[in-house]
Coordinates of C-alpha atoms in Angstrom, one line a residue:
Chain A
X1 CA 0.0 0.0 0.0
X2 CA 1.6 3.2 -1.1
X3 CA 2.4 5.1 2.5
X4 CA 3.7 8.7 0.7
X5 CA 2.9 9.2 -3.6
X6 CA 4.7 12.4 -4.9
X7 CA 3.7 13.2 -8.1
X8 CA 5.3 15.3 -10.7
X9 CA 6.0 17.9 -7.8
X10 CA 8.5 21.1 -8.2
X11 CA 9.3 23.4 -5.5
X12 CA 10.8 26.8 -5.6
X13 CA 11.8 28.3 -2.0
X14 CA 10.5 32.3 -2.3
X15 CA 12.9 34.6 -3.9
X16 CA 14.6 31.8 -5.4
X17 CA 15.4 31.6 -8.9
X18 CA 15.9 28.4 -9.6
X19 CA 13.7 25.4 -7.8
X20 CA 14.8 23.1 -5.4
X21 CA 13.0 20.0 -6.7
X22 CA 12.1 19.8 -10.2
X23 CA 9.5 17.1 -11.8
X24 CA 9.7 14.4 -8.7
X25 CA 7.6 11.2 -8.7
X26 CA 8.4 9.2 -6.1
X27 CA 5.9 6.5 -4.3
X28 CA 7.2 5.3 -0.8
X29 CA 5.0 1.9 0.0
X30 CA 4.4 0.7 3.9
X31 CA 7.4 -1.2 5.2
X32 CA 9.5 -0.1 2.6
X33 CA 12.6 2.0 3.1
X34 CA 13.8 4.5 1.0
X35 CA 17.3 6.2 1.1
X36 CA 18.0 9.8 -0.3
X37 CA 21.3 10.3 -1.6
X38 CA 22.9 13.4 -3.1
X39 CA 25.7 16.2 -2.9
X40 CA 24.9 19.0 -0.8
X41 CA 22.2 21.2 -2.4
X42 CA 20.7 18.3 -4.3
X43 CA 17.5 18.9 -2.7
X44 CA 16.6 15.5 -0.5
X45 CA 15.8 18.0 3.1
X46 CA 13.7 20.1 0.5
X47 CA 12.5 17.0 -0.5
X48 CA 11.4 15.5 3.1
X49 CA 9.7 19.3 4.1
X50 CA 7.5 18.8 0.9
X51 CA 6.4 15.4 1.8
X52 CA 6.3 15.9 5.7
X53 CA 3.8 19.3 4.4
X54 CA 6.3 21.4 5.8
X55 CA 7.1 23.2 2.7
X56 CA 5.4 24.8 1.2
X57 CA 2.7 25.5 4.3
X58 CA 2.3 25.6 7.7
X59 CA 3.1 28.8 8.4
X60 CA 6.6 27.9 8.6
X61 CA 8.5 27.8 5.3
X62 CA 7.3 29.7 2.2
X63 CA 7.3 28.7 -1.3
X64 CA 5.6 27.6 -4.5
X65 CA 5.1 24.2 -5.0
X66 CA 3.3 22.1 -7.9
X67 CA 2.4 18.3 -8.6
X68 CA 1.2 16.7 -5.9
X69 CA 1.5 15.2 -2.6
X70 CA -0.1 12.5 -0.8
X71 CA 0.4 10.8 2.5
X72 CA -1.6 8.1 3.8
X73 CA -1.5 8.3 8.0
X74 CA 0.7 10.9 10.1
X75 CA 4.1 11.8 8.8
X76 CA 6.9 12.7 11.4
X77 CA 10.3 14.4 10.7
X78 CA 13.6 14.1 12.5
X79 CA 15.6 17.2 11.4
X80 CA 19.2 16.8 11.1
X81 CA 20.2 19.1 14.5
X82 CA 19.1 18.0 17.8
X83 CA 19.3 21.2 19.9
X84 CA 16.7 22.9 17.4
X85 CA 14.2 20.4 17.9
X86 CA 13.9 20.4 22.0
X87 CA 10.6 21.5 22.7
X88 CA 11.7 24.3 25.3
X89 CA 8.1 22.5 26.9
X90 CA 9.9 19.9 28.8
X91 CA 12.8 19.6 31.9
X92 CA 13.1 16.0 31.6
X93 CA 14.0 13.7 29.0
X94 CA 10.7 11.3 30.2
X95 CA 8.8 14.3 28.9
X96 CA 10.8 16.0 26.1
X97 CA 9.6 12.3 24.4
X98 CA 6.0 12.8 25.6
X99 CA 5.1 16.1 24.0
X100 CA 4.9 14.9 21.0
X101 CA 2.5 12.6 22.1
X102 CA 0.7 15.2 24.7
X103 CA 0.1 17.2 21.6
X104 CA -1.8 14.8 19.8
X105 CA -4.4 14.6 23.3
X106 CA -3.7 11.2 23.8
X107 CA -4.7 9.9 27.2
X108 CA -1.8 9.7 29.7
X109 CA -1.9 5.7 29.6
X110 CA -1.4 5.8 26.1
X111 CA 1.7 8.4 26.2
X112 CA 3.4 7.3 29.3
X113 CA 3.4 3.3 27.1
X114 CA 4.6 5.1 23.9
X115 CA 7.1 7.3 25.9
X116 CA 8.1 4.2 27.7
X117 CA 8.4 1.6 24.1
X118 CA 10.2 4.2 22.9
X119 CA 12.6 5.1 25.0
X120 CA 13.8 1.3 25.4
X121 CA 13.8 0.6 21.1
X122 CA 16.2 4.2 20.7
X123 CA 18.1 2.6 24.3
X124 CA 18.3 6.0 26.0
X125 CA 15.6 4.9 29.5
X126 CA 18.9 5.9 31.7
X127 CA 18.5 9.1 30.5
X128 CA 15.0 9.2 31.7
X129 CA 15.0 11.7 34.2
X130 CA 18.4 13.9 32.8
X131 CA 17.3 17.7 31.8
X132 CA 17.6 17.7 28.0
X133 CA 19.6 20.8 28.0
X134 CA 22.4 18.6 29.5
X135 CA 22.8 16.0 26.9
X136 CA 25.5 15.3 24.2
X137 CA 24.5 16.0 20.7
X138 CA 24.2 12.0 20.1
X139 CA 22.0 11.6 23.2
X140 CA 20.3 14.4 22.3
X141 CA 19.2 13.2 19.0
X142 CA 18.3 9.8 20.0
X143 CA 16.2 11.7 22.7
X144 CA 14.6 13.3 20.0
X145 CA 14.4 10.5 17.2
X146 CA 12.1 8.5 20.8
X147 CA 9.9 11.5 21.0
X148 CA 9.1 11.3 16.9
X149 CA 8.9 7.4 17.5
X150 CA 6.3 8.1 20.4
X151 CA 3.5 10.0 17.5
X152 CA 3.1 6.5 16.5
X153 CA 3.8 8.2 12.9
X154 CA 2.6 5.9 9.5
X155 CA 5.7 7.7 8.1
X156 CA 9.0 8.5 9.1
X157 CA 11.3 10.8 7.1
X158 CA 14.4 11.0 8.4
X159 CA 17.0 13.8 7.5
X160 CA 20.7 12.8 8.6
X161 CA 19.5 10.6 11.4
X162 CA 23.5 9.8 12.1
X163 CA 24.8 12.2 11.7
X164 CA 25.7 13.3 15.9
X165 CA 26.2 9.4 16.4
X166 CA 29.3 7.4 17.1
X167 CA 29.4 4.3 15.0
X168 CA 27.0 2.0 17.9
X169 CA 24.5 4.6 17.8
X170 CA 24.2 4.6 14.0
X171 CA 24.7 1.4 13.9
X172 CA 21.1 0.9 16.4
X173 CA 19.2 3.7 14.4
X174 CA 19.9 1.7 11.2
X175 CA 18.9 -1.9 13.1
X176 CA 15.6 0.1 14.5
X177 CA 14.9 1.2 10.9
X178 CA 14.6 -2.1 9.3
X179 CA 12.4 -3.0 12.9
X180 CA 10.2 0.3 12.1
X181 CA 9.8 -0.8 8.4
X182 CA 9.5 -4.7 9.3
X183 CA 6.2 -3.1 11.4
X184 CA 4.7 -1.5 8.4
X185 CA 5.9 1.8 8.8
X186 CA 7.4 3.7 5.8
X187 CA 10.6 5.1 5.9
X188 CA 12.3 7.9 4.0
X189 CA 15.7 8.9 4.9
X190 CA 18.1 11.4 3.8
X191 CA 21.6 10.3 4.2
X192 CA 25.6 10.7 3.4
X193 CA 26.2 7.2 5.8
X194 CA 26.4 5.4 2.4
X195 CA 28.3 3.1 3.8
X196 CA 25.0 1.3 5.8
X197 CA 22.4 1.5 3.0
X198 CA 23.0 -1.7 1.4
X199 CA 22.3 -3.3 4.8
X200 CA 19.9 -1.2 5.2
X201 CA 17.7 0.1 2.9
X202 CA 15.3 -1.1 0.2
X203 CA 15.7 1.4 -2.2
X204 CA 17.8 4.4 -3.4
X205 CA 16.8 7.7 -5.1
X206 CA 20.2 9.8 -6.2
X207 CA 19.1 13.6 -6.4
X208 CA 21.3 16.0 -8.4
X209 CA 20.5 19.7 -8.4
X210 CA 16.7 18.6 -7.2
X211 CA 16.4 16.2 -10.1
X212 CA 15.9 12.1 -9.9
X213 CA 19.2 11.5 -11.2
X214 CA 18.8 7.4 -10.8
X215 CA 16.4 5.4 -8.6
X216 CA 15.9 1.7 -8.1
X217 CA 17.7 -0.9 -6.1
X218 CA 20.5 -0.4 -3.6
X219 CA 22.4 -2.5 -5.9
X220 CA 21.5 -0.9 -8.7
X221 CA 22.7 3.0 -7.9
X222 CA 25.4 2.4 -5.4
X223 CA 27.3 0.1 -8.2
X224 CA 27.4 2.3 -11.0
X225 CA 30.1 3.9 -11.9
X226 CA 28.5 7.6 -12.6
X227 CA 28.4 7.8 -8.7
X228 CA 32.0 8.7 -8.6
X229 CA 31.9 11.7 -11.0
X230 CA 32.8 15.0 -9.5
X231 CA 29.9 16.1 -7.4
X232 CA 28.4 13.1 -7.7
X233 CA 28.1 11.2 -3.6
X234 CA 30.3 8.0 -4.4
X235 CA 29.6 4.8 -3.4
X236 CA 30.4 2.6 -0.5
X237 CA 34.0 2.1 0.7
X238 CA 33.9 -1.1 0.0
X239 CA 32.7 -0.5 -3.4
X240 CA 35.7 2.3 -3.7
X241 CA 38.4 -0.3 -3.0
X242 CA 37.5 -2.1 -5.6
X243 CA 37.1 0.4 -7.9
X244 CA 40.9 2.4 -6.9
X245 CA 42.1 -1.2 -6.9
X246 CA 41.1 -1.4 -11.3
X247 CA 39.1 -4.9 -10.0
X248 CA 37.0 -6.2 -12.6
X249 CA 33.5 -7.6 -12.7
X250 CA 30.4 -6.7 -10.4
X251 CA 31.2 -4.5 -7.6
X252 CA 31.0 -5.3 -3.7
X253 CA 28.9 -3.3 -1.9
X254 CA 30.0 -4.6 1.6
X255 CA 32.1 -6.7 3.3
X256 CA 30.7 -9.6 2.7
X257 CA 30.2 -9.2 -0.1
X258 CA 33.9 -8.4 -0.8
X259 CA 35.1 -11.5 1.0
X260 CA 32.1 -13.8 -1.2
X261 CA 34.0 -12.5 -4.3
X262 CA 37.3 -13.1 -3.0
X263 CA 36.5 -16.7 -2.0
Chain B
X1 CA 5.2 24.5 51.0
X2 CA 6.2 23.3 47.6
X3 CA 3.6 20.5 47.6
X4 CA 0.8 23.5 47.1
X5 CA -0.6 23.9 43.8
X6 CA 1.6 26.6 41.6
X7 CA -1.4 29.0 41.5
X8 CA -1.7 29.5 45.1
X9 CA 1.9 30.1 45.1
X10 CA 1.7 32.0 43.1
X11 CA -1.1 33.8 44.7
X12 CA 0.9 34.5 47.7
X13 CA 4.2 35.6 46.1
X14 CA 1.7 38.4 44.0
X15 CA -0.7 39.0 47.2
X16 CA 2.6 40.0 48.9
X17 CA 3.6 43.0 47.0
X18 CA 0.4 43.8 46.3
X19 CA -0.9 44.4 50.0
X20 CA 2.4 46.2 51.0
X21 CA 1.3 48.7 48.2
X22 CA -1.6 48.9 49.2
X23 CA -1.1 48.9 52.7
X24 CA -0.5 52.8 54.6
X25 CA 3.5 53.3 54.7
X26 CA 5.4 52.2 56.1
X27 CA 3.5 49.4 58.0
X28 CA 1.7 47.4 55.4
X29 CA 5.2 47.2 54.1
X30 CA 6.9 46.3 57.2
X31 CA 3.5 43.6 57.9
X32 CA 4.0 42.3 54.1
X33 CA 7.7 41.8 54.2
X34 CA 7.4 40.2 57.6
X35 CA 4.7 37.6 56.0
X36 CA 7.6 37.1 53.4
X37 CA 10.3 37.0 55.9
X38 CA 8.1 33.9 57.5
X39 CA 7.8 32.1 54.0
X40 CA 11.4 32.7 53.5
X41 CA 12.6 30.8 57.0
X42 CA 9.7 28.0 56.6
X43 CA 12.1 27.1 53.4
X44 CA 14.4 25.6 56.3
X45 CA 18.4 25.6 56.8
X46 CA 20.5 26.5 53.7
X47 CA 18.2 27.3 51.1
X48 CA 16.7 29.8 53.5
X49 CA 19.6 31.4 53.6
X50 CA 20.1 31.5 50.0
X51 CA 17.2 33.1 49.3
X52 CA 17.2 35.7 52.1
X53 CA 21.2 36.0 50.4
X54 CA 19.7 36.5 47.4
X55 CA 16.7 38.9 48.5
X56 CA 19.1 41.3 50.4
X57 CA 21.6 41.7 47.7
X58 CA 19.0 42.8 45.2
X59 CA 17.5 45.0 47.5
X60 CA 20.3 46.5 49.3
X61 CA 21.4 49.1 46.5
X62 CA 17.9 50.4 45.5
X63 CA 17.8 51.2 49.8
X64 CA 20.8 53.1 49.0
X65 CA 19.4 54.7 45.9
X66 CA 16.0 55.8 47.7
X67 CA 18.2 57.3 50.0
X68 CA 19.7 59.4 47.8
X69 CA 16.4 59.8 46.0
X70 CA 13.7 60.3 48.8
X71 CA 15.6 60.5 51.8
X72 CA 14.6 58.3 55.2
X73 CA 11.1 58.4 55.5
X74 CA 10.7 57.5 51.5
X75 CA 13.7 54.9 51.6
X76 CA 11.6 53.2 54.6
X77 CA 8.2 53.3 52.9
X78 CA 9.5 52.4 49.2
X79 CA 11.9 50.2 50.4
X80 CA 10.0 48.1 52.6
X81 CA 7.6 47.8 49.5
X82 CA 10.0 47.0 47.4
X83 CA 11.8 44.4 49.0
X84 CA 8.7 42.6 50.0
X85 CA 8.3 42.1 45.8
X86 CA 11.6 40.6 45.6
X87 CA 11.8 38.4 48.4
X88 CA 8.4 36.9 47.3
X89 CA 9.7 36.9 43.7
X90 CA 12.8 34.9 45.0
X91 CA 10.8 32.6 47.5
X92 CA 8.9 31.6 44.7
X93 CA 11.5 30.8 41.9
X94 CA 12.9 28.7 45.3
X95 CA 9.4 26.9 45.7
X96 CA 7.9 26.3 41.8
X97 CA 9.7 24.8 39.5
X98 CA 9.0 25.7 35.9
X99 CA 7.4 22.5 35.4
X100 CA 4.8 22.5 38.0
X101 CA 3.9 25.8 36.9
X102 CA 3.2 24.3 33.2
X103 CA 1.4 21.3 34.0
X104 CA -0.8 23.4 36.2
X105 CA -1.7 25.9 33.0
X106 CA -2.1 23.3 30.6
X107 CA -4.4 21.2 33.4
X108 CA -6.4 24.3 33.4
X109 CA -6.6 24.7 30.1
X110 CA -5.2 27.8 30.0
X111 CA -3.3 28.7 26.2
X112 CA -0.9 25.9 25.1
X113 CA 1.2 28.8 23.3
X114 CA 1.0 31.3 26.8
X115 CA 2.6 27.5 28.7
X116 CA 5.1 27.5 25.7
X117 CA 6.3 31.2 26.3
X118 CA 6.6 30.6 29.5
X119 CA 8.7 27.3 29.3
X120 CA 10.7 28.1 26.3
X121 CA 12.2 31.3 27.8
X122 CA 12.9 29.3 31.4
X123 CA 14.8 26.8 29.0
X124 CA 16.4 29.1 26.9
X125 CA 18.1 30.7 29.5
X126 CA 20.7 28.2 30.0
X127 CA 20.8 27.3 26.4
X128 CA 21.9 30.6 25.5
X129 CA 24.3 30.7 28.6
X130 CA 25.3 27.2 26.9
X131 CA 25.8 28.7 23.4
X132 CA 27.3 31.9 24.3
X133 CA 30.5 29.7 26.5
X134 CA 31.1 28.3 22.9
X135 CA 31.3 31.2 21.1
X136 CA 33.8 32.6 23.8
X137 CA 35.9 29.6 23.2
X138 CA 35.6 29.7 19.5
X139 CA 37.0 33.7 19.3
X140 CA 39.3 33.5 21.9
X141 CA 40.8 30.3 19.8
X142 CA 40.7 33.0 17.0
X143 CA 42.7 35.7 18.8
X144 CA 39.3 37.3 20.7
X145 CA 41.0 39.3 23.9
X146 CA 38.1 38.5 26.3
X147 CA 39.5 39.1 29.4
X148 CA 41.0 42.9 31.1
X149 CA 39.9 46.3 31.5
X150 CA 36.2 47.3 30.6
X151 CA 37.1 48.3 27.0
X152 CA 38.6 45.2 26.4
X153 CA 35.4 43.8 27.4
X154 CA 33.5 45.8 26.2
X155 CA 35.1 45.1 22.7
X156 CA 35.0 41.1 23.0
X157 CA 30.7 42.0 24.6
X158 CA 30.4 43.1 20.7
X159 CA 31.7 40.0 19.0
X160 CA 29.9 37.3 21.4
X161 CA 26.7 39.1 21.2
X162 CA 26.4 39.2 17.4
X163 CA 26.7 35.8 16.2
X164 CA 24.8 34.7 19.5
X165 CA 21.8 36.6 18.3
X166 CA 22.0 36.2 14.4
X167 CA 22.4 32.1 15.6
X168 CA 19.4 32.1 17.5
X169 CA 17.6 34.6 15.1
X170 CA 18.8 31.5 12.2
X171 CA 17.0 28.6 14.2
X172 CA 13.7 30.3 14.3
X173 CA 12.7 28.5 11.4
X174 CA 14.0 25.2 12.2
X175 CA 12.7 25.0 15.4
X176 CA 9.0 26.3 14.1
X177 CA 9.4 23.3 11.7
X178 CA 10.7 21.2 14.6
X179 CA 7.5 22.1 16.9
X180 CA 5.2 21.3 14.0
X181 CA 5.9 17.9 13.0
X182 CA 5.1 17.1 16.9
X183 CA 1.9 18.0 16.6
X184 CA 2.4 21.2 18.5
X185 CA -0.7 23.2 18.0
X186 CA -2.3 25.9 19.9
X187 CA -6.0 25.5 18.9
X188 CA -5.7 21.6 20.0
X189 CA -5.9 20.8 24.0
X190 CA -2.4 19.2 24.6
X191 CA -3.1 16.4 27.6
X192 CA -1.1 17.6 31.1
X193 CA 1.5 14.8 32.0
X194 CA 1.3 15.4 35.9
X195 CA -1.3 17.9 36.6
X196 CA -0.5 19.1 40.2
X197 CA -3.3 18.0 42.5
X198 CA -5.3 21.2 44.0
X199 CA -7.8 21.1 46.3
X200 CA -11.1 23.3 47.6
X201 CA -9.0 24.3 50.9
X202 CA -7.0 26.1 48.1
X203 CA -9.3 27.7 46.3
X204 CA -11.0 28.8 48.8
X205 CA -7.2 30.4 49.9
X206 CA -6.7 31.8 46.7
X207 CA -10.0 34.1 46.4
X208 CA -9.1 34.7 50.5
X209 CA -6.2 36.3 49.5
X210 CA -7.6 38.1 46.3
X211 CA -10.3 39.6 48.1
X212 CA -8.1 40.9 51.2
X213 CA -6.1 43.0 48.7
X214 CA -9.7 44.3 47.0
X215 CA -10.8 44.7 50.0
X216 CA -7.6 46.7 51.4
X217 CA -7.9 49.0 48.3
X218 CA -11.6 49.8 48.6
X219 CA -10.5 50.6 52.5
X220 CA -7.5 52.8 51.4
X221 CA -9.4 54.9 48.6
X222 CA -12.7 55.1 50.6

């Protein structure tokens, strides 16, 4: 069932003169993960605000936007820097992760389990009771990927989810992905961890200059060779080895697949 | 003390001031700020003496300034007024914590986006504090004098407050954003987490207290 259906949409920012996504179709289905690839500027934040209905809308950012956008069930966001999405509402961390949830009038029973599940799946209940204001930028982000996680959202778009982590914590946020998407949710993700999306994710969409450059497969983009032009975000280590080393044949993606080759 | 609901605590520290004021110089002042000066000692060992610290030190030079200003009589009669709307100001940031405060609002329905003003500036107090250490550290690594005379201070004041401000002034959007995909809303009833329990004893101790002030003014203007 298709969880998030862009069609056809372009969005200019205001006073912009050129548009930050141009002509994307893109359909995101239940339990399906999608990664976002791209040089800076290639449009795949732009590209989560328009399908959370951030942008254009909302009050919050401008814009012109045309084509259309469809989302089935509650979209949630996870911006890519924690200490701008505290709520400035909450002196604990039990309750920075309930106001999502205290926004949406849920009874108390209902939050304090949601707060509860999802402070255990993101592994940050010993910070329970800490003051937000005093946490790391890693904690801090896990703190606030829980309190997205407690909305219950249909949809998850995630911009940068890693990127305050030390290789564990990316490592879990990837793991609780595939768990999330396993559950039916539908995940879109903006990411420069290339390294973890053939593990990880179902699908990837390479945006250049807010244009689909290439979608399909993990496979499929991360071995081509057009990923290593100039601009363009490369590929997996792995898959760079192989490609600095003049190997032949079908590139590795991973380590396993590396050694499976070599054997 | 602190286990009474926020608004009658907050009923007393604003019944305070306002009965000194009202009160005939300087004894409704003197009556006021002994009521405080009670409230103050039931806090109990250190943190009493924090906050009477805290309360005399703010108070102390705007005695000397009345001085100056109005001389004895008007230094006693402001003064005592005066003082009685700081101690109560500091007895209750010692009593009610922030939280409290917004769980009672919210419990009672009052604006989600008032509770929100309220918390965010109590939070972004330290945040800024927070931020603006960083900044010192990042111009002093760049050559920033930051510590000597009062130009040299002055000077450095210039460079931290500009970026501190244009970086907060940058986040407004983000965090708008951020606020939104959380459902925050202020036309939809956001549930209280831990409404503080009040009772009819309070209530009733609440409109006590409003009415002794009205009644006080109607006394002092009739």
């Amino acid at each position: 069932m298709s969880a998030v259906v862009l069609d056809r949409v372009t969005f200019r920012y205001p006073a912009s003169a050129t548009a930050a996504l141009v002509d994307i179709s893109l359909v995101v289905n239940s339990g399906e993960i999608v990664a976002l690839i791209g040089a800076t500027g290639s449009g795949a934040s732009t590209l989560l605000l328009v399908t959370a209905g951030l942008a254009p809308g909302g009050g919050v950012v401008g814009g012109e936007l045309t084509g259309e956008v469809r989302r089935d069930g509650r979209a949630a966001l996870l911006l890519p820097t924690p200490w701008t999405q505290v709520s400035g509402m909450a002196f604990t961390v039990w309750d920075e992760v309930a106001f999502g949830p205290a926004n949406l009038g849920w009874p108390r029973e209902r939050i304090s389990e949601s707060v509860d599940r999802s402070l255990t799946r993101v592994d940050v209940v010993h910070l329970r009771d800490r003051d937000p204001g005093t946490l790391s930028g890693g904690e801090l982000q896990r703190v606030i990927l829980a309190g997205v996680l407690a909305m219950e959202p249909a949809i998850l778009l995630l911009d940068e989810p890693t990127a305050e982590l030390d290789p564990a914590g990316a490592a879990l946020v990837w793991r609780l992905i595939r768990e999330l998407a396993q559950e039916g949710m539908a995940v879109v993700v903006a990411t420069s961890d290339i390294d973890a999306l053939p593990e990880s994710v179902d699908r990837v969409v390479w945006l250049e200059r807010g244009r689909v450059r290439t979608s399909g497969t993990t496979r499929q983009v991360l071995a081509g060779e057009d990923l290593w032009e100039p601009d363009a975000p490369g590929s997996t280590s792995i898959a760079g080895v192989w490609r600095r080393a003049g190997l032949p044949g079908p590139v590795p993606l991973t380590v396993p697949d590396l050694v499976s080759r070599a054997r | 003390m602190r286990g009474l609901h926020p608004f009658t605590l907050l009923t007393v520290a604003a019944a305070l001031p306002a009965l000194a004021w009202i009160g005939p110089a300087p004894w409704g002042g003197a009556a006021a700020l002994s009521a405080a000066g009670v409230l103050v000692l039931s806090l109990g060992g250190r943190q009493s003496f924090r906050v009477a610290r805290a309360a005399v030190f703010t108070a102390t030079p705007l005695w000397f300034f009345l001085y100056l200003l109005q001389g004895s009589g008007g230094m006693l009669a402001t003064g005592l007024r005066l003082t009685t709307m700081i101690a109560g100001g500091v007895w209750l940031v010692a009593v009610l914590p922030p939280p409290r405060l917004i769980e009672a609002m919210i419990a009672r329905e009052w604006p989600v986006s008032v509770a929100f003003l309220l918390a965010a500036t109590l939070s972004a107090i330290p945040a800024l504090r927070a931020r603006a250490g960083h900044l010192v550290d990042a111009q002093r690594s760049r050559g920033l004098r930051t510590r000597g005379g009062p130009l040299i201070r002055l000077a450095a004041l210039r460079a931290l407050a500009l970026p501190l401000v244009l970086s907060a002034l940058h986040e407004v959007d983000e965090r708008a954003m951020a606020l939104e995909t959380r459902g925050f809303d202020p036309q939809v009833r956001r549930t209280p987490l831990a409404p503080p329990p009040d009772s009819l004893a309070q209530r009733i101790s609440r409109w006590g207290l409003v009415l002794s002030c009205v009644a006080l003014l109607v006394w002092r203007i009739a």
